[in-house]
CSV table of C-alpha atoms (C1' of nucleotides) in Angstrom, one decimal:
chain,number,residue,atom,x,y,z
A,19,MET,CA,9.1,4.0,-11.9
A,20,THR,CA,7.4,6.9,-10.3
A,21,ARG,CA,8.8,8.9,-7.5
A,22,PRO,CA,8.2,6.9,-4.3
A,23,ARG,CA,5.4,8.8,-1.7
A,24,TRP,CA,8.2,8.8,1.0
A,25,LEU,CA,6.3,9.1,4.4
A,26,ASP,CA,6.4,12.5,6.5
A,27,SER,CA,7.0,12.9,9.9
A,28,GLU,CA,4.2,11.8,11.6
A,29,GLU,CA,4.2,9.1,8.9
A,30,LYS,CA,7.5,7.5,10.4
A,31,ALA,CA,6.5,8.8,14.1
A,32,ALA,CA,3.3,6.2,13.4
A,33,TRP,CA,5.6,3.6,11.7
A,34,ASN,CA,8.1,4.0,14.1
A,35,ALA,CA,5.6,3.4,17.3
A,36,PHE,CA,3.9,0.8,15.6
A,37,LEU,CA,7.3,-1.6,15.1
A,38,GLU,CA,8.5,-0.3,18.6
A,39,ALA,CA,5.8,-1.0,20.9
A,40,SER,CA,4.8,-3.7,19.4
A,41,HIS,CA,8.3,-5.0,19.9
A,42,ARG,CA,8.4,-3.9,23.4
A,43,VAL,CA,5.2,-5.4,24.1
A,44,GLU,CA,5.4,-8.7,22.5
A,45,ARG,CA,9.4,-9.0,24.0
A,46,ARG,CA,7.8,-8.5,27.8
A,47,VAL,CA,5.1,-11.2,27.6
A,48,GLU,CA,7.1,-13.6,26.0
A,49,HIS,CA,9.8,-12.8,28.8
A,50,HIS,CA,7.3,-13.2,31.0
A,51,LEU,CA,5.3,-16.4,30.4
A,52,ARG,CA,8.7,-17.7,29.8
A,53,GLU,CA,10.5,-17.0,33.2
A,54,GLN,CA,7.5,-17.3,35.2
A,55,GLU,CA,5.3,-19.9,34.0
A,56,GLY,CA,6.7,-22.1,31.9
A,57,LEU,CA,5.0,-21.4,28.2
A,58,SER,CA,5.8,-19.4,25.4
A,59,HIS,CA,3.3,-17.0,24.3
A,60,PRO,CA,2.5,-18.9,21.3
A,61,GLN,CA,1.5,-22.0,23.8
A,62,TYR,CA,-0.5,-19.9,26.0
A,63,GLU,CA,-2.3,-18.5,22.9
A,64,ILE,CA,-3.0,-21.5,22.0
A,65,LEU,CA,-4.7,-22.8,25.4
A,66,VAL,CA,-6.9,-20.1,25.2
A,67,ARG,CA,-7.8,-20.5,21.5
A,68,LEU,CA,-9.1,-24.0,23.1
A,69,ALA,CA,-10.9,-23.4,26.6
A,70,ASP,CA,-12.7,-20.7,24.3
A,71,GLU,CA,-14.4,-23.7,22.2
A,72,PRO,CA,-17.0,-25.2,23.3
A,73,GLU,CA,-15.0,-28.9,23.5
A,74,TRP,CA,-11.9,-27.3,24.1
A,75,GLN,CA,-11.1,-28.7,20.9
A,76,LEU,CA,-10.0,-27.1,17.3
A,77,ARG,CA,-8.5,-28.5,13.9
A,78,MET,CA,-4.8,-28.1,13.1
A,79,THR,CA,-5.7,-25.4,10.5
A,80,GLU,CA,-8.1,-23.5,12.0
A,81,LEU,CA,-5.6,-23.2,15.2
A,82,ALA,CA,-3.0,-22.1,12.7
A,83,GLU,CA,-4.8,-19.7,11.2
A,84,SER,CA,-6.7,-17.8,14.4
A,85,LEU,CA,-2.9,-17.6,15.9
A,86,LEU,CA,-1.5,-16.1,12.4
A,87,THR,CA,1.5,-19.1,11.8
A,88,SER,CA,2.1,-21.7,9.3
A,89,LYS,CA,0.2,-25.3,9.4
A,90,SER,CA,4.2,-26.6,10.3
A,91,GLY,CA,4.5,-24.1,13.5
A,92,ALA,CA,0.9,-24.9,15.2
A,93,SER,CA,2.4,-28.8,14.1
A,94,TYR,CA,5.4,-28.2,16.5
A,95,GLN,CA,4.0,-25.8,19.1
A,96,ILE,CA,0.9,-29.2,19.6
A,97,GLY,CA,3.5,-31.9,19.7
A,98,LYS,CA,5.1,-29.7,22.4
A,99,LEU,CA,1.9,-29.1,24.7
A,100,GLU,CA,1.0,-32.8,23.6
A,101,LYS,CA,4.1,-33.7,25.3
A,102,ALA,CA,3.8,-31.7,28.8
A,103,GLY,CA,0.0,-33.6,28.7
A,104,LEU,CA,-1.9,-30.0,28.5
A,105,VAL,CA,-3.4,-31.1,24.8
A,106,TYR,CA,-3.7,-34.0,23.1
A,107,ARG,CA,-4.6,-35.0,19.2
A,108,SER,CA,-7.8,-36.3,18.3
A,109,SER,CA,-8.9,-38.2,15.1
A,110,CYS,CA,-11.7,-35.9,13.2
A,111,PRO,CA,-14.6,-37.9,13.1
A,112,GLY,CA,-16.0,-37.6,9.1
A,113,ASP,CA,-12.4,-37.1,7.5
A,114,ASP,CA,-9.6,-38.9,8.4
A,115,ARG,CA,-7.5,-36.2,6.9
A,116,GLY,CA,-8.3,-34.2,9.9
A,117,VAL,CA,-7.0,-33.7,13.6
A,118,PHE,CA,-8.4,-31.7,16.3
A,119,ALA,CA,-6.3,-30.7,19.2
A,120,VAL,CA,-8.2,-31.1,22.3
A,121,LEU,CA,-7.4,-29.2,25.5
A,122,THR,CA,-7.1,-31.6,28.6
A,123,GLU,CA,-8.1,-30.9,32.1
A,124,GLU,CA,-4.8,-30.7,33.1
A,125,GLY,CA,-4.1,-27.9,30.2
A,126,MET,CA,-7.3,-26.1,31.2
A,127,ALA,CA,-6.1,-26.1,35.2
A,128,LYS,CA,-2.2,-24.8,33.7
A,129,LEU,CA,-4.4,-22.0,32.1
A,130,ARG,CA,-6.1,-21.0,35.1
A,131,ARG,CA,-3.5,-21.3,36.9
A,132,VAL,CA,-1.9,-18.6,34.7
A,133,ALA,CA,-4.3,-16.9,33.2
A,134,PRO,CA,-4.1,-14.2,36.4
A,135,GLY,CA,-0.4,-13.3,35.9
A,136,HIS,CA,-0.6,-12.9,32.4
A,137,VAL,CA,-3.4,-10.5,32.8
A,138,GLU,CA,-1.5,-8.2,35.3
A,139,LEU,CA,1.5,-8.1,33.0
A,140,VAL,CA,-1.0,-7.4,29.6
A,141,ARG,CA,-2.1,-4.6,31.6
A,142,SER,CA,1.0,-3.1,33.0
A,143,SER,CA,2.0,-3.6,29.5
A,144,LEU,CA,-0.8,-1.9,27.4
A,145,ILE,CA,-3.9,-1.3,29.3
A,146,ASP,CA,-2.9,0.2,32.4
A,147,LEU,CA,-0.9,2.6,30.3
A,148,LEU,CA,-3.0,4.4,28.8
A,149,SER,CA,-6.6,6.3,29.6
A,150,ARG,CA,-9.6,5.1,28.9
A,151,GLU,CA,-9.8,7.3,25.5
A,152,GLN,CA,-6.5,6.6,24.5
A,153,LEU,CA,-7.5,2.7,24.5
A,154,ALA,CA,-10.2,3.4,22.8
A,155,ALA,CA,-8.7,5.2,20.1
A,156,LEU,CA,-5.8,2.8,20.1
A,157,THR,CA,-8.4,-0.5,19.2
A,158,ASP,CA,-10.4,1.5,16.4
A,159,GLY,CA,-7.1,2.4,14.9
A,160,LEU,CA,-5.5,-1.0,15.3
A,161,ASP,CA,-9.3,-3.1,14.1
A,162,THR,CA,-9.1,-0.9,11.5
A,163,VAL,CA,-5.3,-2.2,10.4
A,164,ALA,CA,-6.2,-5.9,11.2
A,165,ARG,CA,-9.5,-5.3,9.4
A,166,GLY,CA,-7.3,-3.7,6.5
A,167,LEU,CA,-5.3,-6.8,6.1
A,168,GLU,CA,-7.3,-10.0,6.6
A,169,ASP,CA,-6.4,-12.6,4.1
B,22,MET,CA,-3.6,-13.9,46.2
B,23,THR,CA,-6.2,-11.0,45.6
B,24,ARG,CA,-8.9,-11.6,42.7
B,25,PRO,CA,-7.6,-11.1,39.9
B,26,ARG,CA,-8.5,-7.7,37.9
B,27,TRP,CA,-10.1,-9.6,34.2
B,28,LEU,CA,-10.5,-7.7,31.2
B,29,ASP,CA,-13.6,-6.0,30.5
B,30,SER,CA,-14.7,-6.3,27.0
B,31,GLU,CA,-13.0,-3.5,25.9
B,32,GLU,CA,-9.5,-4.2,27.4
B,33,LYS,CA,-10.0,-7.5,25.8
B,34,ALA,CA,-10.8,-6.0,22.1
B,35,ALA,CA,-7.6,-3.9,22.9
B,36,TRP,CA,-5.4,-6.5,23.2
B,37,ASN,CA,-6.4,-8.6,20.8
B,38,ALA,CA,-6.7,-5.6,18.0
B,39,PHE,CA,-3.2,-5.4,19.3
B,40,LEU,CA,-1.7,-8.7,18.9
B,41,GLU,CA,-3.7,-8.9,15.6
B,42,ALA,CA,-2.2,-5.7,14.4
B,43,SER,CA,0.8,-5.8,15.0
B,44,HIS,CA,1.0,-9.8,13.8
B,45,ARG,CA,-0.3,-9.3,10.8
B,46,VAL,CA,1.8,-6.5,9.9
B,47,GLU,CA,4.9,-8.0,11.0
B,48,ARG,CA,4.0,-10.9,9.0
B,49,ARG,CA,3.5,-9.2,6.1
B,50,VAL,CA,6.3,-6.4,5.7
B,51,GLU,CA,8.7,-9.6,6.9
B,52,HIS,CA,7.2,-11.7,3.7
B,53,HIS,CA,7.4,-8.3,1.3
B,54,LEU,CA,11.3,-7.7,2.2
B,55,ARG,CA,12.2,-11.6,1.9
B,56,GLU,CA,10.8,-12.5,-1.8
B,57,GLN,CA,10.8,-9.0,-2.9
B,58,GLU,CA,14.3,-7.6,-1.8
B,59,GLY,CA,16.4,-10.8,-0.5
B,60,LEU,CA,16.7,-9.0,3.3
B,61,SER,CA,15.1,-9.9,6.1
B,62,HIS,CA,13.2,-7.1,8.3
B,63,PRO,CA,15.5,-7.3,11.2
B,64,GLN,CA,18.2,-6.7,7.9
B,65,TYR,CA,16.3,-3.8,6.6
B,66,GLU,CA,16.4,-2.1,9.8
B,67,ILE,CA,19.8,-2.7,10.5
B,68,LEU,CA,20.6,-0.6,7.1
B,69,VAL,CA,18.5,1.8,8.3
B,70,ARG,CA,19.7,2.3,11.5
B,71,LEU,CA,23.0,2.5,10.0
B,72,ALA,CA,22.4,4.9,7.1
B,73,ASP,CA,20.9,7.3,9.8
B,74,GLU,CA,24.5,7.8,11.7
B,75,PRO,CA,26.6,10.5,10.5
B,76,GLU,CA,29.1,8.1,9.9
B,77,TRP,CA,27.2,5.0,8.9
B,78,GLN,CA,28.1,3.2,11.8
B,79,LEU,CA,27.2,2.3,15.1
B,80,ARG,CA,28.7,0.1,18.0
B,81,MET,CA,27.7,-3.5,18.3
B,82,THR,CA,25.3,-3.0,21.4
B,83,GLU,CA,24.0,0.3,20.4
B,84,LEU,CA,22.8,-1.1,17.5
B,85,ALA,CA,21.0,-4.2,19.2
B,86,GLU,CA,19.1,-1.7,21.8
B,87,SER,CA,18.0,0.5,19.3
B,88,LEU,CA,16.7,-3.3,17.6
B,89,LEU,CA,14.9,-4.3,20.6
B,90,THR,CA,16.6,-7.4,20.4
B,91,SER,CA,19.9,-9.6,21.7
B,92,LYS,CA,23.6,-8.6,21.2
B,93,SER,CA,23.7,-12.4,20.1
B,94,GLY,CA,20.8,-11.3,17.5
B,95,ALA,CA,22.4,-8.7,16.4
B,96,SER,CA,26.0,-10.0,15.9
B,97,TYR,CA,24.4,-12.8,13.9
B,98,GLN,CA,22.6,-10.6,11.4
B,99,ILE,CA,25.7,-8.4,11.4
B,100,GLY,CA,27.9,-11.5,10.2
B,101,LYS,CA,25.4,-11.8,7.5
B,102,LEU,CA,25.1,-8.3,5.7
B,103,GLU,CA,29.1,-8.5,6.0
B,104,LYS,CA,29.0,-11.7,3.7
B,105,ALA,CA,26.8,-10.0,1.5
B,106,GLY,CA,29.0,-7.0,1.6
B,107,LEU,CA,26.5,-4.2,2.8
B,108,VAL,CA,28.4,-3.7,6.0
B,109,TYR,CA,31.7,-4.3,7.4
B,110,ARG,CA,32.9,-4.6,11.8
B,111,SER,CA,35.3,-2.1,12.1
B,112,SER,CA,37.6,-2.0,15.5
B,113,CYS,CA,36.8,0.8,17.3
B,114,PRO,CA,39.7,3.7,18.2
B,115,GLY,CA,40.2,4.0,22.2
B,116,ASP,CA,37.8,1.0,23.2
B,117,ASP,CA,39.5,-2.6,22.0
B,118,ARG,CA,36.4,-4.1,23.0
B,119,GLY,CA,34.3,-2.1,20.7
B,120,VAL,CA,33.1,-2.9,17.5
B,121,PHE,CA,31.6,-0.9,14.9
B,122,ALA,CA,29.1,-1.9,12.3
B,123,VAL,CA,29.8,0.0,9.2
B,124,LEU,CA,27.6,0.9,6.1
B,125,THR,CA,29.4,0.2,2.8
B,126,GLU,CA,28.5,2.2,-0.4
B,127,GLU,CA,27.1,-1.1,-1.5
B,128,GLY,CA,25.3,-1.5,1.9
B,129,MET,CA,23.7,2.2,1.1
B,130,ALA,CA,23.0,2.0,-2.4
B,131,LYS,CA,20.9,-1.5,-1.6
B,132,LEU,CA,18.5,0.5,0.9
B,133,ARG,CA,18.2,3.1,-1.7
B,134,ARG,CA,17.0,0.5,-4.0
B,135,VAL,CA,15.2,-1.4,-1.4
B,136,ALA,CA,13.2,1.8,0.1
B,137,PRO,CA,10.8,2.8,-1.9
B,138,GLY,CA,9.2,-0.4,-2.4
B,139,HIS,CA,9.5,-1.0,1.1
B,140,VAL,CA,7.6,2.4,2.1
B,141,GLU,CA,5.0,1.9,0.0
B,142,LEU,CA,4.5,-1.6,2.0
B,143,VAL,CA,4.6,0.5,5.3
B,144,ARG,CA,1.8,2.7,3.7
B,145,SER,CA,-0.6,0.0,2.6
B,146,SER,CA,-0.1,-2.2,5.8
B,147,LEU,CA,-0.5,0.6,8.1
B,148,ILE,CA,-0.7,4.5,6.7
B,149,ASP,CA,-3.0,4.4,4.1
B,150,LEU,CA,-5.2,2.4,6.2
B,151,LEU,CA,-6.1,4.9,8.5
B,152,SER,CA,-7.3,8.7,8.7
B,153,ARG,CA,-4.8,11.2,9.3
B,154,GLU,CA,-6.8,10.9,12.8
B,155,GLN,CA,-6.8,7.7,13.2
B,156,LEU,CA,-3.2,7.3,12.4
B,157,ALA,CA,-2.3,10.4,14.7
B,158,ALA,CA,-4.0,8.9,18.3
B,159,LEU,CA,-3.0,5.3,17.1
B,160,THR,CA,0.5,7.3,17.7
B,161,ASP,CA,-0.1,8.9,21.0
B,162,GLY,CA,-1.3,5.7,22.1
B,163,LEU,CA,1.6,3.6,21.0
B,164,ASP,CA,4.1,6.3,22.2
B,165,THR,CA,2.9,6.2,25.4
B,166,VAL,CA,3.1,2.4,25.5
B,167,ALA,CA,6.6,2.1,23.8
B,168,ARG,CA,7.7,5.0,26.3
B,169,GLY,CA,6.1,3.3,29.6
B,170,LEU,CA,7.7,0.2,28.6
B,171,GLU,CA,11.3,1.3,28.1
B,172,ASP,CA,13.7,-0.6,30.2
C,14,DA,C1',51.0,-0.3,39.1
C,15,DC,C1',47.2,-3.6,40.4
C,16,DC,C1',42.6,-5.0,41.4
C,17,DG,C1',37.5,-5.8,41.3
C,18,DG,C1',33.1,-4.7,39.0
C,19,DG,C1',31.3,-4.0,35.1
C,20,DT,C1',31.0,-3.9,29.8
C,21,DT,C1',31.6,-5.4,25.4
C,22,DG,C1',31.6,-8.6,21.8
C,23,DT,C1',31.6,-13.7,19.8
C,24,DT,C1',30.3,-18.7,20.4
C,25,DC,C1',27.4,-22.1,22.0
C,26,DA,C1',23.3,-25.3,22.3
C,27,DA,C1',18.8,-25.1,22.2
C,28,DA,C1',14.1,-23.8,20.6
C,29,DT,C1',10.8,-22.1,17.3
C,30,DT,C1',9.9,-20.4,12.9
C,31,DC,C1',8.8,-21.1,8.0
C,32,DG,C1',7.9,-22.9,3.1
C,33,DA,C1',8.2,-27.2,0.4
C,34,DA,C1',7.8,-31.4,-0.3
C,35,DC,C1',4.7,-35.0,0.6
C,36,DA,C1',1.2,-38.9,1.8
C,37,DA,C1',-3.1,-39.3,2.5
C,38,DC,C1',-7.7,-37.8,1.7
C,39,DC,C1',-12.3,-35.2,0.1
C,40,DG,C1',-15.6,-33.9,-3.0
C,41,DC,C1',-17.0,-33.6,-7.5
C,42,DT,C1',-17.9,-35.0,-12.3
C,43,DA,C1',-17.6,-37.6,-16.1
D,29,DT,C1',-16.2,-45.9,-9.8
D,30,DA,C1',-12.2,-43.9,-11.6
D,31,DG,C1',-10.2,-39.8,-11.8
D,32,DC,C1',-8.6,-35.0,-10.2
D,33,DG,C1',-8.1,-30.5,-8.2
D,34,DG,C1',-7.7,-29.0,-3.8
D,35,DT,C1',-7.6,-29.6,1.2
D,36,DT,C1',-5.3,-31.9,5.6
D,37,DG,C1',-1.4,-32.1,8.9
D,38,DT,C1',3.4,-33.8,9.5
D,39,DT,C1',7.9,-33.9,8.6
D,40,DC,C1',12.5,-32.3,6.7
D,41,DG,C1',15.9,-28.7,6.4
D,42,DA,C1',17.1,-24.2,6.4
D,43,DA,C1',17.3,-19.8,9.0
D,44,DT,C1',16.7,-17.2,13.0
D,45,DT,C1',16.8,-16.2,18.2
D,46,DT,C1',18.0,-16.2,22.6
D,47,DG,C1',20.7,-16.5,26.8
D,48,DA,C1',24.3,-18.3,29.4
D,49,DA,C1',29.3,-18.8,29.3
D,50,DC,C1',33.6,-16.8,28.2
D,51,DA,C1',37.3,-13.9,26.9
D,52,DA,C1',39.1,-9.5,26.6
D,53,DC,C1',39.2,-4.7,28.2
D,54,DC,C1',37.9,-0.3,30.8
D,55,DC,C1',38.3,1.9,34.6
D,56,DG,C1',38.1,4.0,39.3
D,57,DG,C1',39.9,3.3,44.1
D,58,DT,C1',43.7,1.9,46.7
DNA sequence: ACCGGGTTGTTCAAATTCGAACAACCGCTA
DNA sequence: TAGCGGTTGTTCGAATTTGAACAACCCGGT
C-alpha cells in the first residue's frame, strides 16, 4: 500500500467547489421545477430528450442511458409521466422486448409551457453568473471530465 | 410575458456539460464508497465535516447546512452512523434544544481507513483528468457559481 | 416573571432511487 | 430448429430524501 497522494489546497478547493456548485444548482433547479411547474428535474429532462428526437420517442434503455440513471428509475418516471398523459408507451416494431416512450402532444405542450421559466432559472443558476470567458473555461473543464468518465 | 432569452449553443453546451459531469462524478463517487467502503457519500461527508472540527462535533443544524441537505436528512444519516458506532449524539450545554453530533474514535479510524481510497477516486474522477490550468479555471467558475447561490 | 415570535431537532408519510431478480425475447451457431 | 449467451423492460424490497407537522426550548420586550 503506497502512501496516498493527498490533495493539495488547490485540488481540495476544486473538489469542494465542484461538490458545492453541483449540489446548489441541482437543489435550486429541482425546487423550482417542483414548485412552479409540478415536474421533477428527471421528468423535465425526459420531456426534453423525447422532444429532441425526430419522432418524439426513445427506447427505454436509450432514455435511461441518456439520463444517466438506472433502467428501473427510467421505468418509474415514465410510469408517472404516462399517468399524467405527457407520455405513452408503445411497443417496438421488430423487437418484442423493446418499448418506446413517446411524447404526447400534451407532453410537448407542457414542455413548451415550462421551458421559459426553466431557462430563466438555468440562467440565474449558472449562465448569468459567469462571464463569457469563465463560461467557456468551465465548459471546457466539465466536458473533459464528462468525456473522461464515459462508460 | 417577455420572450424567453433562450440559450445559445455555447450556453447550452455549458449547461449540458454541467449536468453530465456532476451526475457522472456523483454516481462514481457514490458507487465507489458504497461498494468499497460501506459508506454512502453523505455519510462520508459527515465524517469529514466532523473530523474538521476542533472537538469533532457539530450541531445538527450546522451539519445539515454544511451538507446542503435538509435537517431531517441529516438526522436520518446521523442515526445510521450512530448505530454503526461512528458517531454519537450529545446534548448541548446551554441550549436544551441543541444536539451535537460527535465523531467517535472508531468513526475517526474509519475515516482514516477510507480516505486514501476516496482521494484516489476523487483524483481519477476529476483532478487527474484536468491540467493545472483547467483545474484552476474550473475552480474559479464553480466557486463563482457556488458563491452566487449562497442562501 | 410572562408572552410571542423564532429556533432546534425529530418523526411522519410520500416520493424517488437503486440493484437484483425475473420473464420474455433476440440472434447466432451447431 | 434447438440451444445459448446476451439484451430488454418491469417489479420488488430496501434505502434515502424531502417538507410538513410537531413538541420543546430560547430570548427580548413588557
